[in-house]
Amino acid sequence: MAVSSSFVVTSKLETLLSNHHNPSSSSPVSLGLIGIRSLPMINRTRRCLIQRTRCEISSSKAASISALEQLKTSALDRYTKERSSIIVIGLSIHTAPVEMREKLAIPEAEWPRAIAELCGLNHIEEAAVLSTCNRMEIYVLALSQHRGVKEVTGWMSKTSGIPVSDICQHRFLLYNKDVTQHLFEVSAGLDSLVLGEGQILAQVKQVVTVGQKVNGFGRNISGLFKHAITVGKRVRTETNIAAGAVSVSSAAVELALMKLPESFSHVSSARMLVIGAGKMGKLVIKHLVSKGCTKMVVVNRSEEKVAAIREELPPGVEIIYKPLDQMQACAAEADVVFTSTASETPLFLKEHVEALPTVGDARLFVDISVPRNVGSCVAELDGALVYNVDDLKEVVAANKEDRMRKAMEAQTIITEESKLFEAWRDSLETVPTIKKFRGLAERIRATEFDKFLSKAGNGMDNKTKKAVEDLSRGIVNKLLHGPMQHLRCDGNDSRTLSETLENMQALNRMYGLEAEILEEKIRAKVQQK
């Protein structure tokens, strides 16, 4: 750009001056000047033109160089001066219908693959997946907020088959401190349908357990989730927020009991069927027992899990195991059917339920699976009542005042813990600069020491060499001590974070460390690819 601008201006100058020297030229400028002005005047005009054109060239060069520099540093501004952002792109029971969430759901076994694919995106450094029946949330550390969100949303669309426009309509986006606040609330059970439910804390723990085996579950994201576990434990201990119904499974049981016809005098008189003996099914069974149910049928792929659950229950509770191929026959004899399997296709469709004999007023289906085990078409039948995880909102309508009080207590804890986490994350900001500055100083020291050895020749004994090298290291360490002290962000001095970051940015500018940090990030992404 600078060359072309200078060339254009210089060419104009040369053309104009050649017209001055050529009286026969038909240029109006040359005719006017030659005809009216004397030769000294022509020379003065020539000098003025040259001077003015030089200014124009200088100005043009400056503008061009400025534009060039902006172009060179655009990536640097984007990836180093703009701090890498923690982002959550999520869909929850509060923002998206179950039909969309079930398509986006990622089984736990697929979390490592998802993390690896996410970190393979151009602007994503770290990632984690939190996928439950009520939410599907992707947490990432992104080099660029806008590009990171765009890439992750595109990945979600590709893996689920849902158009990007539909995902954007129902997703929520949070950045940095808002992400911290959100995950801490999730872990504490404040974002759950049932306030304080304990299952979500176990699911957050599982994210860490799975993520620790995956490279993309990096320091920032793992630190966030580990701190969220601490917050969840502390909230439950200090506020008693988990008193009462504390899981989706318990809410499902509460809902079923609320919807039972009045003809059932007691829960024990209703015939209960539980399909699935996994974590959710096990909790449903235990909550049914706690409500007075002493007999139920459990359908599962194998009997081992059912036998293990049976051993945990009090005496007098009868658990009847049936294999999966007898599911329809069991449903025909049940008043209430709970489904909680990992099946990706519905277990009950309209034609299945139509074939079942009528029981009382209606047969209840309480489906707490995502994807759903009971097709929405079943609800069209007169003899069936179908409820899924979205319907559990009814259960949490009671004791609002008490819930709000406990939530406010929990928020106080979350605010305190959020500050601690943000301080920890801020302390990581200067780590790359410290490493790069130390590395630069060491390279300079080593280079100068090698020069000294080459000049000294072979006559120097090892003891003297070591003494000189120790001397060089000592000088470097003493010179580094001051800058290193002003880059540390451990709260042991009176400096504010902004002062520390200003020191970091000044050091980056003086020694060109930002470029090295960027190159390292890009190199890491290339190696990852």
Short mmCIF file of C-alpha atoms in Angstrom, two decimals:
data_model
loop_
_atom_site.label_atom_id
_atom_site.label_comp_id
_atom_site.label_asym_id
_atom_site.label_seq_id
_atom_site.Cartn_x
_atom_site.Cartn_y
_atom_site.Cartn_z
CA MET A 1 0.00 0.00 0.00
CA ALA A 2 2.82 2.42 0.92
CA VAL A 3 4.75 1.66 -2.28
CA SER A 4 1.77 2.14 -4.56
CA SER A 5 0.72 5.42 -2.87
CA SER A 6 4.26 6.81 -3.09
CA PHE A 7 4.50 5.71 -6.70
CA VAL A 8 1.27 7.48 -7.66
CA VAL A 9 2.26 10.73 -5.96
CA THR A 10 5.82 10.61 -7.39
CA SER A 11 4.50 9.91 -10.88
CA LYS A 12 2.21 12.93 -10.67
CA LEU A 13 5.16 15.08 -9.58
CA GLU A 14 7.36 13.83 -12.43
CA THR A 15 4.61 14.50 -14.97
CA LEU A 16 4.05 18.00 -13.67
CA LEU A 17 7.76 18.85 -13.64
CA SER A 18 8.31 17.48 -17.11
CA ASN A 19 5.56 19.82 -18.32
CA HIS A 20 7.42 22.74 -16.73
CA HIS A 21 10.54 21.86 -18.74
CA ASN A 22 8.66 21.27 -21.97
CA PRO A 23 7.21 24.56 -23.35
CA SER A 24 5.59 22.73 -26.22
CA SER A 25 3.51 20.70 -23.84
CA SER A 26 -0.19 21.37 -24.15
CA SER A 27 -0.61 21.20 -20.38
CA PRO A 28 -2.53 24.28 -19.11
CA VAL A 29 -0.25 24.40 -16.12
CA SER A 30 2.94 24.57 -18.19
CA LEU A 31 1.51 27.10 -20.65
CA GLY A 32 0.30 29.35 -17.88
CA LEU A 33 3.52 29.20 -15.93
CA ILE A 34 5.83 29.65 -18.91
CA GLY A 35 3.81 32.40 -20.44
CA ILE A 36 3.36 34.52 -17.34
CA ARG A 37 6.17 33.71 -14.90
CA SER A 38 9.92 34.09 -15.28
CA LEU A 39 12.39 31.19 -14.97
CA PRO A 40 13.28 31.94 -11.30
CA MET A 41 9.58 31.75 -10.59
CA ILE A 42 9.46 28.38 -12.32
CA ASN A 43 12.30 27.15 -10.11
CA ARG A 44 10.57 28.44 -6.98
CA THR A 45 7.36 26.75 -8.03
CA ARG A 46 9.30 23.56 -8.72
CA ARG A 47 10.86 23.65 -5.22
CA CYS A 48 7.46 24.29 -3.61
CA LEU A 49 5.90 21.46 -5.55
CA ILE A 50 8.71 19.12 -4.56
CA GLN A 51 8.45 20.16 -0.92
CA ARG A 52 4.64 19.80 -0.89
CA THR A 53 4.81 16.44 -2.67
CA ARG A 54 7.44 15.17 -0.25
CA CYS A 55 5.08 16.04 2.60
CA GLU A 56 2.30 14.21 0.80
CA ILE A 57 4.54 11.19 0.26
CA SER A 58 5.66 11.27 3.90
CA SER A 59 2.07 11.55 5.07
CA SER A 60 1.00 8.78 2.71
CA LYS A 61 3.83 6.53 3.90
CA ALA A 62 2.95 7.19 7.52
CA ALA A 63 -0.68 6.33 6.90
CA SER A 64 0.30 3.24 4.94
CA ILE A 65 2.78 2.09 7.56
CA SER A 66 0.17 2.68 10.24
CA ALA A 67 -2.33 0.55 8.32
CA LEU A 68 0.34 -2.08 7.79
CA GLU A 69 1.18 -2.16 11.47
CA GLN A 70 -2.50 -2.50 12.34
CA LEU A 71 -2.71 -5.43 9.98
CA LYS A 72 0.35 -7.08 11.51
CA THR A 73 -0.87 -6.63 15.07
CA SER A 74 -4.53 -7.48 14.48
CA ALA A 75 -4.01 -11.11 15.45
CA LEU A 76 -1.91 -10.00 18.39
CA ASP A 77 -4.63 -7.65 19.60
CA ARG A 78 -7.21 -10.37 19.17
CA TYR A 79 -5.45 -13.19 20.96
CA THR A 80 -3.16 -11.61 23.54
CA LYS A 81 -4.33 -8.10 24.40
CA GLU A 82 -7.87 -9.47 24.44
CA ARG A 83 -7.77 -12.02 27.21
CA SER A 84 -8.87 -15.55 26.36
CA SER A 85 -12.50 -15.87 27.42
CA ILE A 86 -14.33 -18.61 29.28
CA ILE A 87 -17.66 -19.07 27.50
CA VAL A 88 -20.69 -21.28 28.05
CA ILE A 89 -23.02 -22.02 25.16
CA GLY A 90 -26.01 -23.84 26.59
CA LEU A 91 -29.59 -24.95 26.33
CA SER A 92 -31.53 -25.79 29.47
CA ILE A 93 -35.04 -26.58 30.62
CA HIS A 94 -35.45 -22.81 31.08
CA THR A 95 -34.61 -21.92 27.45
CA ALA A 96 -35.23 -24.92 25.18
CA PRO A 97 -37.91 -27.60 24.79
CA VAL A 98 -37.11 -31.22 25.53
CA GLU A 99 -37.36 -32.06 21.79
CA MET A 100 -34.31 -29.92 21.12
CA ARG A 101 -32.35 -30.91 24.23
CA GLU A 102 -32.68 -34.62 23.50
CA LYS A 103 -31.16 -34.15 20.03
CA LEU A 104 -28.24 -32.22 21.50
CA ALA A 105 -27.68 -34.58 24.45
CA ILE A 106 -24.20 -36.14 24.56
CA PRO A 107 -23.83 -39.44 26.48
CA GLU A 108 -21.06 -39.50 29.09
CA ALA A 109 -19.10 -42.04 27.06
CA GLU A 110 -18.92 -39.48 24.23
CA TRP A 111 -17.64 -36.57 26.35
CA PRO A 112 -13.92 -37.21 25.62
CA ARG A 113 -14.61 -37.32 21.87
CA ALA A 114 -16.64 -34.10 22.11
CA ILE A 115 -13.87 -32.32 24.05
CA ALA A 116 -11.26 -33.42 21.51
CA GLU A 117 -13.40 -32.22 18.59
CA LEU A 118 -14.15 -28.89 20.27
CA CYS A 119 -10.48 -28.26 21.00
CA GLY A 120 -9.75 -29.06 17.37
CA LEU A 121 -11.67 -25.94 16.37
CA ASN A 122 -9.46 -22.99 15.41
CA HIS A 123 -10.26 -20.68 18.34
CA ILE A 124 -10.93 -23.16 21.16
CA GLU A 125 -8.16 -23.96 23.66
CA GLU A 126 -10.05 -25.92 26.37
CA ALA A 127 -13.49 -27.50 26.65
CA ALA A 128 -15.92 -29.43 28.86
CA VAL A 129 -19.39 -30.91 28.38
CA LEU A 130 -22.17 -30.90 30.97
CA SER A 131 -25.06 -32.93 29.53
CA THR A 132 -27.98 -33.93 31.77
CA CYS A 133 -31.72 -34.44 31.36
CA ASN A 134 -32.30 -30.73 32.09
CA ARG A 135 -29.38 -29.09 30.30
CA MET A 136 -26.73 -29.41 27.61
CA GLU A 137 -23.93 -26.93 28.18
CA ILE A 138 -20.59 -26.55 26.42
CA TYR A 139 -17.87 -24.73 28.38
CA VAL A 140 -14.83 -23.50 26.44
CA LEU A 141 -11.77 -21.30 26.77
CA ALA A 142 -11.74 -19.34 23.51
CA LEU A 143 -9.03 -17.21 21.91
CA SER A 144 -11.78 -14.99 20.50
CA GLN A 145 -15.30 -14.62 21.92
CA HIS A 146 -17.12 -14.07 18.62
CA ARG A 147 -15.26 -16.73 16.65
CA GLY A 148 -15.37 -19.19 19.54
CA VAL A 149 -19.16 -18.92 19.86
CA LYS A 150 -19.59 -19.25 16.09
CA GLU A 151 -17.42 -22.36 15.89
CA VAL A 152 -19.01 -24.12 18.87
CA THR A 153 -22.54 -23.35 17.66
CA GLY A 154 -21.62 -24.73 14.24
CA TRP A 155 -20.23 -27.87 15.89
CA MET A 156 -23.43 -28.31 17.92
CA SER A 157 -25.48 -27.97 14.74
CA LYS A 158 -23.34 -30.50 12.89
CA THR A 159 -23.48 -33.13 15.65
CA SER A 160 -27.21 -32.75 16.33
CA GLY A 161 -28.63 -31.96 12.89
CA ILE A 162 -30.40 -28.89 14.30
CA PRO A 163 -30.01 -25.72 12.17
CA VAL A 164 -27.79 -23.03 13.64
CA SER A 165 -30.68 -20.56 13.54
CA ASP A 166 -32.79 -22.83 15.77
CA ILE A 167 -29.94 -23.31 18.26
CA CYS A 168 -29.35 -19.55 18.39
CA GLN A 169 -33.03 -19.00 19.11
CA HIS A 170 -32.96 -21.19 22.24
CA ARG A 171 -29.36 -21.04 23.46
CA PHE A 172 -27.95 -18.83 26.18
CA LEU A 173 -24.47 -17.30 26.08
CA LEU A 174 -22.42 -16.26 29.09
CA TYR A 175 -18.86 -14.96 29.35
CA ASN A 176 -16.15 -15.03 32.02
CA LYS A 177 -17.53 -13.88 35.41
CA ASP A 178 -21.08 -14.67 34.34
CA VAL A 179 -19.97 -18.21 33.47
CA THR A 180 -18.47 -18.58 36.94
CA GLN A 181 -21.68 -17.34 38.57
CA HIS A 182 -23.81 -19.66 36.42
CA LEU A 183 -21.84 -22.86 37.01
CA PHE A 184 -21.62 -22.19 40.74
CA GLU A 185 -25.41 -21.75 40.82
CA VAL A 186 -25.84 -24.96 38.83
CA SER A 187 -23.55 -26.89 41.16
CA ALA A 188 -25.35 -25.48 44.21
CA GLY A 189 -28.70 -26.60 42.80
CA LEU A 190 -30.04 -23.06 42.34
CA ASP A 191 -30.63 -23.54 38.61
CA SER A 192 -32.41 -26.88 39.03
CA LEU A 193 -36.13 -27.50 38.93
CA VAL A 194 -35.90 -28.84 42.47
CA LEU A 195 -33.94 -26.36 44.58
CA GLY A 196 -30.77 -27.88 45.98
CA GLU A 197 -31.08 -31.20 44.17
CA GLY A 198 -28.00 -33.29 44.82
CA GLN A 199 -27.80 -35.15 41.54
CA ILE A 200 -26.46 -32.16 39.61
CA LEU A 201 -23.47 -31.88 41.98
CA ALA A 202 -22.66 -35.53 41.26
CA GLN A 203 -22.90 -34.76 37.53
CA VAL A 204 -20.51 -31.80 37.87
CA LYS A 205 -18.10 -34.12 39.70
CA GLN A 206 -18.39 -36.59 36.84
CA VAL A 207 -17.37 -33.88 34.36
CA VAL A 208 -14.10 -33.54 36.28
CA THR A 209 -13.62 -37.32 36.56
CA VAL A 210 -14.06 -37.79 32.81
CA GLY A 211 -12.25 -34.60 31.83
CA GLN A 212 -9.06 -35.36 33.76
CA LYS A 213 -8.29 -38.08 31.21
CA VAL A 214 -8.63 -35.71 28.23
CA ASN A 215 -6.00 -33.20 27.07
CA GLY A 216 -8.53 -30.49 26.20
CA PHE A 217 -9.84 -30.32 29.77
CA GLY A 218 -7.26 -27.63 30.58
CA ARG A 219 -6.23 -25.60 33.60
CA ASN A 220 -8.87 -22.86 33.32
CA ILE A 221 -11.88 -25.10 32.69
CA SER A 222 -10.81 -27.81 35.14
CA GLY A 223 -10.15 -25.13 37.78
CA LEU A 224 -13.64 -23.73 37.20
CA PHE A 225 -15.36 -27.11 37.61
CA LYS A 226 -13.30 -28.11 40.65
CA HIS A 227 -14.17 -24.84 42.34
CA ALA A 228 -17.83 -25.39 41.42
CA ILE A 229 -17.75 -28.69 43.32
CA THR A 230 -16.40 -26.88 46.39
CA VAL A 231 -19.20 -24.30 46.10
CA GLY A 232 -21.88 -26.98 45.73
CA LYS A 233 -20.70 -28.79 48.84
CA ARG A 234 -20.43 -25.60 50.87
CA VAL A 235 -23.92 -24.36 49.91
CA ARG A 236 -25.53 -27.65 50.86
CA THR A 237 -23.66 -27.81 54.16
CA GLU A 238 -24.28 -24.22 55.27
CA THR A 239 -27.84 -23.57 54.01
CA ASN A 240 -29.58 -26.97 54.27
CA ILE A 241 -30.88 -26.22 50.81
CA ALA A 242 -31.18 -29.91 49.95
CA ALA A 243 -33.89 -30.57 52.57
CA GLY A 244 -36.95 -32.25 51.03
CA ALA A 245 -37.07 -33.28 47.39
CA VAL A 246 -33.52 -33.01 46.10
CA SER A 247 -33.50 -34.65 42.65
CA VAL A 248 -35.40 -34.98 39.42
CA SER A 249 -36.24 -38.53 40.47
CA SER A 250 -37.83 -37.39 43.74
CA ALA A 251 -39.75 -34.68 41.89
CA ALA A 252 -40.99 -37.33 39.45
CA VAL A 253 -42.33 -39.39 42.35
CA GLU A 254 -43.97 -36.29 43.87
CA LEU A 255 -45.60 -35.50 40.54
CA ALA A 256 -46.91 -39.05 40.12
CA LEU A 257 -48.45 -38.98 43.59
CA MET A 258 -50.02 -35.60 42.83
CA LYS A 259 -51.62 -36.97 39.66
CA LEU A 260 -52.87 -40.28 41.11
CA PRO A 261 -56.70 -40.46 41.00
CA GLU A 262 -58.52 -40.11 44.31
CA SER A 263 -59.61 -43.73 43.98
CA PHE A 264 -56.15 -44.72 45.26
CA SER A 265 -56.40 -44.43 49.04
CA HIS A 266 -52.65 -44.89 49.48
CA VAL A 267 -49.57 -45.04 47.29
CA SER A 268 -49.16 -48.71 48.18
CA SER A 269 -52.45 -49.51 46.44
CA ALA A 270 -51.15 -48.25 43.06
CA ARG A 271 -49.26 -50.69 40.85
CA MET A 272 -45.87 -49.16 40.12
CA LEU A 273 -43.61 -50.05 37.20
CA VAL A 274 -40.07 -48.69 36.91
CA ILE A 275 -38.30 -49.21 33.58
CA GLY A 276 -34.54 -48.80 33.93
CA ALA A 277 -32.37 -49.52 36.96
CA GLY A 278 -29.60 -47.00 36.36
CA LYS A 279 -28.86 -44.00 38.59
CA MET A 280 -32.19 -42.28 37.89
CA GLY A 281 -34.22 -45.50 38.16
CA LYS A 282 -32.54 -46.39 41.42
CA LEU A 283 -33.48 -43.00 42.89
CA VAL A 284 -37.08 -43.38 41.71
CA ILE A 285 -37.29 -46.73 43.48
CA LYS A 286 -35.85 -45.31 46.70
CA HIS A 287 -38.19 -42.31 46.67
CA LEU A 288 -41.20 -44.55 46.05
CA VAL A 289 -40.18 -46.62 49.06
CA SER A 290 -39.76 -43.47 51.17
CA LYS A 291 -43.37 -42.52 50.25
CA GLY A 292 -44.72 -45.87 51.45
CA CYS A 293 -44.62 -48.01 48.33
CA THR A 294 -43.77 -51.58 49.37
CA LYS A 295 -44.12 -53.42 46.06
CA MET A 296 -43.11 -52.58 42.49
CA VAL A 297 -41.98 -54.17 39.25
CA VAL A 298 -38.62 -53.19 37.77
CA VAL A 299 -37.82 -53.87 34.11
CA ASN A 300 -34.16 -53.83 33.19
CA ARG A 301 -31.75 -55.36 30.70
CA SER A 302 -30.07 -57.47 33.39
CA GLU A 303 -31.01 -58.55 36.90
CA GLU A 304 -27.68 -57.69 38.57
CA LYS A 305 -28.47 -53.98 39.05
CA VAL A 306 -31.94 -54.76 40.35
CA ALA A 307 -30.51 -57.26 42.84
CA ALA A 308 -27.99 -54.66 44.04
CA ILE A 309 -30.79 -52.10 44.57
CA ARG A 310 -32.88 -54.69 46.39
CA GLU A 311 -30.07 -55.17 48.93
CA GLU A 312 -30.07 -51.45 49.76
CA LEU A 313 -33.79 -51.32 50.57
CA PRO A 314 -35.37 -51.95 53.98
CA PRO A 315 -36.98 -55.35 54.76
CA GLY A 316 -40.54 -55.80 53.61
CA VAL A 317 -40.07 -54.06 50.23
CA GLU A 318 -40.76 -56.39 47.31
CA ILE A 319 -38.92 -55.69 44.06
CA ILE A 320 -39.99 -57.93 41.20
CA TYR A 321 -37.49 -58.12 38.33
CA LYS A 322 -38.67 -58.56 34.74
CA PRO A 323 -36.49 -58.66 31.58
CA LEU A 324 -36.82 -56.05 28.86
CA ASP A 325 -38.77 -58.30 26.51
CA GLN A 326 -41.64 -58.39 29.05
CA MET A 327 -41.92 -54.59 29.25
CA GLN A 328 -45.24 -54.37 27.36
CA ALA A 329 -46.84 -57.09 29.48
CA CYS A 330 -45.71 -55.33 32.66
CA ALA A 331 -47.04 -51.99 31.42
CA ALA A 332 -50.43 -53.62 30.82
CA GLU A 333 -50.70 -54.36 34.55
CA ALA A 334 -49.34 -51.02 35.85
CA ASP A 335 -51.13 -47.89 37.02
CA VAL A 336 -47.99 -45.73 36.96
CA VAL A 337 -45.04 -46.25 34.61
CA PHE A 338 -41.69 -44.52 35.31
CA THR A 339 -39.17 -44.60 32.44
CA SER A 340 -35.49 -43.75 32.89
CA THR A 341 -33.40 -45.57 30.28
CA ALA A 342 -30.66 -44.44 27.91
CA SER A 343 -32.59 -45.65 24.86
CA GLU A 344 -32.27 -43.25 21.92
CA THR A 345 -35.64 -44.34 20.50
CA PRO A 346 -39.02 -44.26 22.29
CA LEU A 347 -40.05 -47.37 24.22
CA PHE A 348 -43.72 -46.43 24.05
CA LEU A 349 -45.53 -45.08 21.02
CA LYS A 350 -49.22 -44.48 20.41
CA GLU A 351 -49.83 -47.95 18.94
CA HIS A 352 -48.11 -49.65 21.90
CA VAL A 353 -50.23 -47.89 24.53
CA GLU A 354 -53.44 -48.26 22.50
CA ALA A 355 -53.01 -52.03 22.73
CA LEU A 356 -52.81 -51.93 26.56
CA PRO A 357 -55.97 -52.62 28.61
CA THR A 358 -57.63 -49.60 30.26
CA VAL A 359 -56.91 -49.10 33.97
CA GLY A 360 -59.06 -46.82 36.14
CA ASP A 361 -59.29 -43.25 34.89
CA ALA A 362 -55.96 -43.26 33.06
CA ARG A 363 -52.50 -44.79 33.09
CA LEU A 364 -49.71 -42.41 34.19
CA PHE A 365 -46.42 -42.26 32.28
CA VAL A 366 -43.69 -40.27 34.04
CA ASP A 367 -40.76 -40.05 31.64
CA ILE A 368 -37.54 -38.61 33.11
CA SER A 369 -35.29 -39.66 30.24
CA VAL A 370 -33.57 -37.46 27.67
CA PRO A 371 -34.02 -38.52 24.89
CA ARG A 372 -37.60 -39.33 25.88
CA ASN A 373 -38.71 -42.93 26.32
CA VAL A 374 -42.39 -42.10 25.80
CA GLY A 375 -43.40 -40.53 22.49
CA SER A 376 -45.36 -37.27 22.65
CA CYS A 377 -48.07 -38.93 20.54
CA VAL A 378 -49.03 -41.11 23.54
CA ALA A 379 -50.51 -38.03 25.24
CA GLU A 380 -53.18 -37.92 22.52
CA LEU A 381 -54.83 -41.06 23.94
CA ASP A 382 -57.72 -40.66 26.37
CA GLY A 383 -56.47 -43.43 28.62
CA ALA A 384 -52.96 -42.06 29.11
CA LEU A 385 -51.42 -39.16 31.01
CA VAL A 386 -47.85 -38.39 29.94
CA TYR A 387 -45.39 -36.24 31.90
CA ASN A 388 -41.73 -35.55 31.09
CA VAL A 389 -38.92 -33.60 32.75
CA ASP A 390 -40.43 -30.29 31.64
CA ASP A 391 -43.61 -31.05 33.62
CA LEU A 392 -41.75 -31.34 36.90
CA LYS A 393 -42.07 -27.58 37.33
CA GLU A 394 -45.37 -28.19 39.11
CA VAL A 395 -43.59 -29.99 41.93
CA VAL A 396 -41.43 -27.03 42.86
CA ALA A 397 -44.29 -24.56 43.28
CA ALA A 398 -44.58 -25.00 47.09
CA ASN A 399 -42.66 -23.25 49.89
CA LYS A 400 -41.50 -20.39 47.65
CA GLU A 401 -40.59 -18.11 50.55
CA ASP A 402 -38.35 -20.72 52.18
CA ARG A 403 -36.67 -21.51 48.87
CA MET A 404 -35.96 -17.84 48.26
CA ARG A 405 -34.41 -17.40 51.69
CA LYS A 406 -32.11 -20.38 51.18
CA ALA A 407 -31.28 -19.19 47.68
CA MET A 408 -30.25 -15.78 49.02
CA GLU A 409 -27.98 -17.42 51.57
CA ALA A 410 -26.50 -19.54 48.81
CA GLN A 411 -25.94 -16.47 46.61
CA THR A 412 -23.86 -14.87 49.35
CA ILE A 413 -21.60 -17.92 49.37
CA ILE A 414 -21.46 -17.99 45.56
CA THR A 415 -20.46 -14.32 45.39
CA GLU A 416 -17.65 -14.93 47.87
CA GLU A 417 -16.41 -18.02 46.05
CA SER A 418 -16.67 -16.31 42.64
CA LYS A 419 -14.26 -13.62 43.81
CA LEU A 420 -11.82 -16.28 44.97
CA PHE A 421 -11.98 -18.09 41.63
CA GLU A 422 -11.60 -14.89 39.59
CA ALA A 423 -8.57 -13.94 41.70
CA TRP A 424 -7.07 -17.37 40.97
CA ARG A 425 -7.74 -16.99 37.27
CA ASP A 426 -6.32 -13.46 37.25
CA SER A 427 -3.15 -14.84 38.80
CA LEU A 428 -2.75 -17.03 35.69
CA GLU A 429 -2.71 -14.00 33.39
CA THR A 430 0.92 -13.12 34.00
CA VAL A 431 2.25 -16.70 33.90
CA PRO A 432 2.99 -16.75 30.11
CA THR A 433 4.78 -13.38 30.36
CA ILE A 434 6.86 -14.54 33.33
CA LYS A 435 7.88 -17.70 31.47
CA LYS A 436 8.70 -15.86 28.25
CA PHE A 437 10.64 -13.12 30.02
CA ARG A 438 12.70 -15.65 31.97
CA GLY A 439 13.30 -17.60 28.75
CA LEU A 440 14.42 -14.48 26.90
CA ALA A 441 16.82 -13.51 29.69
CA GLU A 442 18.24 -17.04 29.81
CA ARG A 443 18.80 -17.11 26.03
CA ILE A 444 20.65 -13.78 26.17
CA ARG A 445 22.73 -14.97 29.12
CA ALA A 446 23.61 -18.28 27.43
CA THR A 447 24.52 -16.56 24.14
CA GLU A 448 26.81 -14.04 25.84
CA PHE A 449 28.40 -16.77 27.95
CA ASP A 450 29.16 -18.80 24.81
CA LYS A 451 30.73 -15.72 23.21
CA PHE A 452 32.90 -15.27 26.28
CA LEU A 453 34.05 -18.90 26.14
CA SER A 454 34.93 -18.63 22.45
CA LYS A 455 37.04 -15.52 23.16
CA ALA A 456 38.69 -17.03 26.23
CA GLY A 457 39.89 -20.06 24.28
CA ASN A 458 40.72 -23.48 25.71
CA GLY A 459 43.00 -22.23 28.45
CA MET A 460 40.22 -21.75 31.01
CA ASP A 461 39.74 -24.51 33.56
CA ASN A 462 36.28 -25.88 34.45
CA LYS A 463 36.25 -24.20 37.86
CA THR A 464 36.67 -20.76 36.32
CA LYS A 465 34.04 -21.52 33.67
CA LYS A 466 31.57 -22.51 36.36
CA ALA A 467 32.36 -19.39 38.38
CA VAL A 468 31.75 -17.14 35.36
CA GLU A 469 28.53 -18.97 34.50
CA ASP A 470 27.31 -18.68 38.11
CA LEU A 471 28.18 -15.00 37.99
CA SER A 472 26.12 -14.52 34.81
CA ARG A 473 23.16 -16.40 36.33
CA GLY A 474 23.38 -14.32 39.50
CA ILE A 475 23.35 -11.04 37.58
CA VAL A 476 20.34 -12.16 35.49
CA ASN A 477 18.41 -13.33 38.56
CA LYS A 478 19.00 -10.05 40.38
CA LEU A 479 17.90 -8.06 37.33
CA LEU A 480 14.79 -10.22 36.97
CA HIS A 481 13.82 -10.02 40.63
CA GLY A 482 12.16 -6.59 40.44
CA PRO A 483 10.07 -7.24 37.29
CA MET A 484 9.08 -10.69 38.55
CA GLN A 485 7.84 -9.24 41.84
CA HIS A 486 5.69 -6.74 39.97
CA LEU A 487 4.20 -9.48 37.78
CA ARG A 488 3.10 -11.77 40.58
CA CYS A 489 -0.57 -11.62 41.48
CA ASP A 490 -0.73 -13.64 44.69
CA GLY A 491 -2.31 -11.02 46.96
CA ASN A 492 0.79 -10.69 49.17
CA ASP A 493 1.34 -7.02 48.36
CA SER A 494 -0.68 -3.84 47.97
CA ARG A 495 -0.71 -3.81 44.16
CA THR A 496 -4.09 -4.08 42.47
CA LEU A 497 -4.73 -6.50 39.63
CA SER A 498 -4.95 -3.63 37.11
CA GLU A 499 -1.49 -2.41 38.17
CA THR A 500 -0.07 -5.91 37.77
CA LEU A 501 -1.63 -6.29 34.32
CA GLU A 502 -0.29 -2.85 33.30
CA ASN A 503 3.19 -4.01 34.31
CA MET A 504 2.68 -7.20 32.28
CA GLN A 505 1.55 -5.29 29.18
CA ALA A 506 4.47 -2.85 29.47
CA LEU A 507 6.95 -5.73 29.67
CA ASN A 508 5.27 -7.45 26.71
CA ARG A 509 5.59 -4.29 24.63
CA MET A 510 9.21 -3.58 25.58
CA TYR A 511 10.48 -7.07 24.82
CA GLY A 512 7.98 -8.18 22.15
CA LEU A 513 6.77 -11.07 24.28
CA GLU A 514 3.19 -10.90 22.98
CA ALA A 515 4.30 -12.21 19.59
CA GLU A 516 6.02 -15.18 21.23
CA ILE A 517 2.96 -15.98 23.32
CA LEU A 518 0.77 -15.81 20.20
CA GLU A 519 3.18 -18.00 18.22
CA GLU A 520 3.13 -20.54 21.01
CA LYS A 521 -0.69 -20.62 20.99
CA ILE A 522 -0.77 -21.00 17.21
CA ARG A 523 1.92 -23.70 17.33
CA ALA A 524 -0.12 -25.58 19.91
CA LYS A 525 -3.22 -25.40 17.69
CA VAL A 526 -1.22 -26.61 14.66
CA GLN A 527 0.19 -29.56 16.63
CA GLN A 528 -3.32 -30.33 17.85
CA LYS A 529 -4.58 -30.41 14.28
#
